[in-house]
Coordinates of N, CA, C and O in Angstrom, one line a residue:
X1 N -68.4 -30.1 -4.1 CA -67.3 -29.8 -5.1 C -66.9 -31.1 -5.8 O -66.8 -32.1 -5.1
X2 N -66.7 -31.0 -7.0 CA -66.2 -32.2 -7.8 C -64.7 -32.4 -7.6 O -64.0 -31.5 -7.3
X3 N -64.3 -33.6 -7.9 CA -62.9 -33.9 -7.8 C -62.1 -33.1 -8.9 O -60.9 -32.7 -8.6
X4 N -62.7 -32.8 -10.0 CA -62.1 -32.0 -11.0 C -61.8 -30.6 -10.5 O -60.7 -30.1 -10.8
X5 N -62.7 -30.0 -9.9 CA -62.6 -28.7 -9.3 C -61.5 -28.7 -8.2 O -60.6 -27.8 -8.2
X6 N -61.5 -29.7 -7.4 CA -60.5 -29.9 -6.4 C -59.1 -29.9 -7.0 O -58.1 -29.3 -6.5
X7 N -58.9 -30.7 -8.1 CA -57.6 -30.8 -8.7 C -57.1 -29.4 -9.3 O -55.9 -29.2 -9.4
X8 N -58.0 -28.6 -9.6 CA -57.7 -27.3 -10.2 C -57.3 -26.2 -9.2 O -56.8 -25.2 -9.5
X9 N -57.6 -26.5 -7.9 CA -57.3 -25.5 -6.9 C -55.8 -25.4 -6.7 O -55.0 -26.4 -6.7
X10 N -55.3 -24.2 -6.6 CA -53.8 -24.0 -6.5 C -53.3 -24.3 -5.2 O -52.1 -24.8 -5.0
X11 N -54.1 -24.2 -4.1 CA -53.7 -24.5 -2.8 C -54.8 -25.2 -2.0 O -55.3 -24.7 -1.0
X12 N -55.1 -26.5 -2.4 CA -56.2 -27.2 -1.7 C -56.0 -27.4 -0.2 O -56.9 -27.5 0.5
X13 N -54.7 -27.4 0.2 CA -54.4 -27.6 1.6 C -54.9 -26.5 2.5 O -54.9 -26.6 3.7
X14 N -55.2 -25.4 1.9 CA -55.7 -24.2 2.7 C -57.2 -24.4 3.1 O -57.7 -23.7 3.9
X15 N -57.8 -25.5 2.6 CA -59.2 -25.7 2.9 C -59.4 -27.1 3.6 O -58.6 -28.0 3.5
X16 N -60.5 -27.2 4.3 CA -60.9 -28.4 4.9 C -61.9 -29.1 3.9 O -63.1 -28.7 3.8
X17 N -61.4 -30.1 3.1 CA -62.2 -30.7 2.1 C -62.1 -32.2 2.3 O -61.1 -32.8 2.5
X18 N -63.3 -32.8 2.4 CA -63.4 -34.3 2.6 C -64.2 -35.0 1.5 O -65.1 -34.4 1.0
X19 N -63.7 -36.2 1.2 CA -64.4 -37.0 0.2 C -65.8 -37.4 0.7 O -65.9 -37.8 1.9
X20 N -66.8 -37.4 -0.1 CA -68.1 -37.9 0.2 C -68.4 -39.2 -0.5 O -68.8 -40.1 0.1
X21 N -68.3 -39.2 -1.8 CA -68.7 -40.3 -2.6 C -68.3 -40.1 -4.1 O -67.9 -39.1 -4.5
X22 N -68.5 -41.2 -4.8 CA -68.5 -41.1 -6.3 C -69.9 -41.3 -6.7 O -70.6 -42.1 -6.2
X23 N -70.4 -40.4 -7.7 CA -71.8 -40.4 -8.1 C -71.9 -40.1 -9.6 O -71.0 -39.3 -10.1
X24 N -72.9 -40.6 -10.2 CA -73.2 -40.2 -11.6 C -74.2 -39.1 -11.5 O -75.3 -39.2 -10.9
X25 N -73.8 -37.9 -12.0 CA -74.6 -36.7 -11.9 C -75.3 -36.4 -13.3 O -74.8 -37.0 -14.3
X26 N -76.3 -35.6 -13.3 CA -77.0 -35.3 -14.5 C -76.1 -34.8 -15.5 O -75.2 -33.9 -15.3
X27 N -76.2 -35.3 -16.7 CA -75.4 -34.9 -17.8 C -74.1 -35.7 -18.0 O -73.3 -35.4 -18.9
X28 N -73.8 -36.6 -17.1 CA -72.6 -37.4 -17.1 C -72.9 -38.9 -17.3 O -73.9 -39.3 -16.8
X29 N -72.0 -39.6 -17.9 CA -72.1 -41.0 -18.1 C -71.3 -41.8 -17.0 O -71.6 -42.9 -16.7
X30 N -70.3 -41.1 -16.5 CA -69.4 -41.8 -15.6 C -69.5 -41.1 -14.2 O -69.8 -39.9 -14.2
X31 N -69.2 -41.8 -13.2 CA -69.2 -41.3 -11.8 C -68.1 -40.2 -11.7 O -67.0 -40.4 -12.2
X32 N -68.4 -39.2 -10.9 CA -67.4 -38.2 -10.5 C -67.2 -38.3 -9.0 O -68.0 -38.8 -8.3
X33 N -66.1 -37.7 -8.6 CA -65.8 -37.6 -7.1 C -66.5 -36.4 -6.6 O -66.5 -35.3 -7.2
X34 N -67.2 -36.6 -5.5 CA -67.9 -35.5 -4.8 C -67.3 -35.3 -3.5 O -67.1 -36.2 -2.7
X35 N -66.9 -34.0 -3.2 CA -66.2 -33.6 -2.0 C -67.1 -32.6 -1.3 O -67.8 -31.8 -1.9
X36 N -66.8 -32.4 0.0 CA -67.5 -31.4 0.8 C -66.5 -30.4 1.3 O -65.4 -30.8 1.8
X37 N -66.8 -29.1 1.1 CA -65.9 -28.1 1.6 C -66.5 -27.6 3.0 O -67.5 -27.0 3.1
X38 N -65.7 -27.9 4.0 CA -66.2 -27.6 5.4 C -66.1 -26.2 5.7 O -66.8 -25.7 6.6
X39 N -65.2 -25.4 5.1 CA -65.0 -24.0 5.4 C -66.2 -23.2 5.2 O -66.3 -22.1 5.7
X40 N -67.2 -23.6 4.4 CA -68.4 -22.8 4.1 C -69.5 -23.0 5.2 O -70.5 -22.3 5.2
X41 N -69.3 -24.0 6.1 CA -70.2 -24.3 7.1 C -70.2 -23.3 8.2 O -69.1 -22.7 8.5
X42 N -71.3 -23.0 8.8 CA -71.4 -22.1 9.9 C -70.9 -22.8 11.2 O -71.0 -24.0 11.3
X43 N -70.4 -22.1 12.1 CA -70.1 -22.6 13.5 C -71.4 -22.9 14.2 O -72.4 -22.2 14.0
X44 N -71.5 -23.9 15.0 CA -70.5 -24.9 15.4 C -70.5 -26.1 14.4 O -69.7 -27.1 14.7
X45 N -71.2 -26.1 13.4 CA -71.3 -27.3 12.4 C -69.9 -27.6 11.9 O -69.4 -28.7 11.9
X46 N -69.2 -26.5 11.5 CA -67.8 -26.7 10.9 C -66.9 -27.4 11.9 O -66.3 -28.4 11.6
X47 N -66.9 -26.9 13.1 CA -66.0 -27.5 14.2 C -66.4 -28.9 14.5 O -65.5 -29.8 14.7
X48 N -67.6 -29.2 14.6 CA -68.1 -30.6 14.8 C -67.7 -31.5 13.7 O -67.3 -32.7 14.0
X49 N -67.8 -31.1 12.5 CA -67.5 -31.9 11.3 C -65.9 -32.2 11.3 O -65.5 -33.3 11.0
X50 N -65.2 -31.2 11.7 CA -63.7 -31.3 11.7 C -63.3 -32.3 12.9 O -62.5 -33.1 12.7
X51 N -64.0 -32.1 14.0 CA -63.7 -33.0 15.2 C -64.0 -34.5 14.9 O -63.3 -35.4 15.4
X52 N -65.0 -34.7 14.1 CA -65.4 -36.1 13.8 C -64.9 -36.6 12.5 O -65.4 -37.6 12.0
X53 N -64.0 -35.9 11.9 CA -63.4 -36.2 10.5 C -63.0 -37.7 10.4 O -63.3 -38.4 9.5
X54 N -62.2 -38.1 11.4 CA -61.6 -39.5 11.2 C -62.7 -40.6 11.3 O -62.7 -41.6 10.6
X55 N -63.7 -40.3 12.2 CA -64.9 -41.3 12.3 C -65.6 -41.3 11.0 O -66.0 -42.3 10.4
X56 N -65.9 -40.1 10.4 CA -66.6 -40.0 9.1 C -65.8 -40.7 8.0 O -66.4 -41.5 7.3
X57 N -64.5 -40.5 7.9 CA -63.7 -41.1 6.9 C -63.8 -42.7 7.0 O -63.8 -43.4 6.1
X58 N -63.7 -43.1 8.3 CA -63.8 -44.6 8.5 C -65.1 -45.1 8.0 O -65.2 -46.2 7.4
X59 N -66.2 -44.4 8.3 CA -67.5 -44.8 7.9 C -67.7 -44.8 6.4 O -68.2 -45.8 5.8
X60 N -67.1 -43.8 5.7 CA -67.2 -43.8 4.3 C -66.4 -44.9 3.7 O -66.8 -45.6 2.7
X61 N -65.2 -45.1 4.2 CA -64.4 -46.2 3.7 C -65.1 -47.6 3.9 O -65.1 -48.4 2.9
X62 N -65.7 -47.8 5.0 CA -66.4 -49.1 5.2 C -67.6 -49.2 4.3 O -67.8 -50.3 3.7
X63 N -68.3 -48.1 4.1 CA -69.4 -48.1 3.2 C -69.0 -48.4 1.7 O -69.6 -49.2 1.0
X64 N -67.9 -47.8 1.3 CA -67.4 -48.0 -0.1 C -66.9 -49.4 -0.3 O -66.9 -49.9 -1.4
X65 N -66.5 -50.1 0.8 CA -66.0 -51.5 0.7 C -67.2 -52.4 0.8 O -67.0 -53.6 0.8
X66 N -68.4 -51.9 0.9 CA -69.6 -52.8 0.9 C -70.2 -53.1 2.2 O -71.2 -53.8 2.3
X67 N -69.6 -52.5 3.3 CA -70.2 -52.8 4.6 C -71.3 -51.8 4.9 O -71.1 -50.7 5.4
X68 N -72.5 -52.1 4.4 CA -73.6 -51.3 4.5 C -74.2 -51.2 5.9 O -75.1 -50.4 6.2
X69 N -73.8 -52.1 6.8 CA -74.3 -52.1 8.2 C -73.4 -51.2 9.1 O -73.6 -51.2 10.3
X70 N -72.5 -50.5 8.5 CA -71.5 -49.7 9.3 C -72.2 -48.7 10.3 O -71.7 -48.5 11.4
X71 N -73.4 -48.2 9.9 CA -74.0 -47.2 10.8 C -74.7 -47.9 12.0 O -75.1 -47.2 12.9
X72 N -74.6 -49.2 12.1 CA -75.2 -49.9 13.3 C -74.1 -50.1 14.3 O -74.4 -50.5 15.5
X73 N -72.8 -49.8 14.0 CA -71.7 -50.0 14.9 C -71.8 -48.9 16.0 O -72.2 -47.8 15.7
X74 N -71.5 -49.2 17.2 CA -71.7 -48.3 18.3 C -71.0 -46.9 18.1 O -71.6 -45.9 18.5
X75 N -69.8 -46.9 17.6 CA -69.2 -45.5 17.4 C -69.8 -44.7 16.4 O -69.6 -43.5 16.3
X76 N -70.7 -45.2 15.5 CA -71.4 -44.4 14.5 C -72.8 -44.1 14.9 O -73.5 -43.4 14.2
X77 N -73.3 -44.5 16.1 CA -74.6 -44.2 16.5 C -74.6 -42.9 17.3 O -73.8 -42.8 18.3
X78 N -75.4 -42.0 17.0 CA -75.4 -40.7 17.7 C -76.2 -40.8 19.0 O -77.3 -41.4 18.9
X79 N -75.7 -40.3 20.0 CA -76.5 -40.3 21.3 C -77.3 -39.1 21.3 O -76.9 -38.0 21.1
X80 N -78.6 -39.3 21.6 CA -79.5 -38.1 21.6 C -79.8 -37.7 23.0 O -79.7 -38.4 24.0

């Protein structure tokens, strides 16, 4: 979902929406905000994404600040 669509929602707080990135998409000259709507995910994916929300946000923030090695930090490495 774009940031423009998010702004037009009458009750965005009713949904689990998280920021993904800013990107230039086809047909645009400027970057738009891209968000993910977690409510459309099937279980257990939705629950897992909600549980890890704060870690995800920290990773995105670090990435946006230029820390491209963020995924090498222990808390961002998935245990298999």
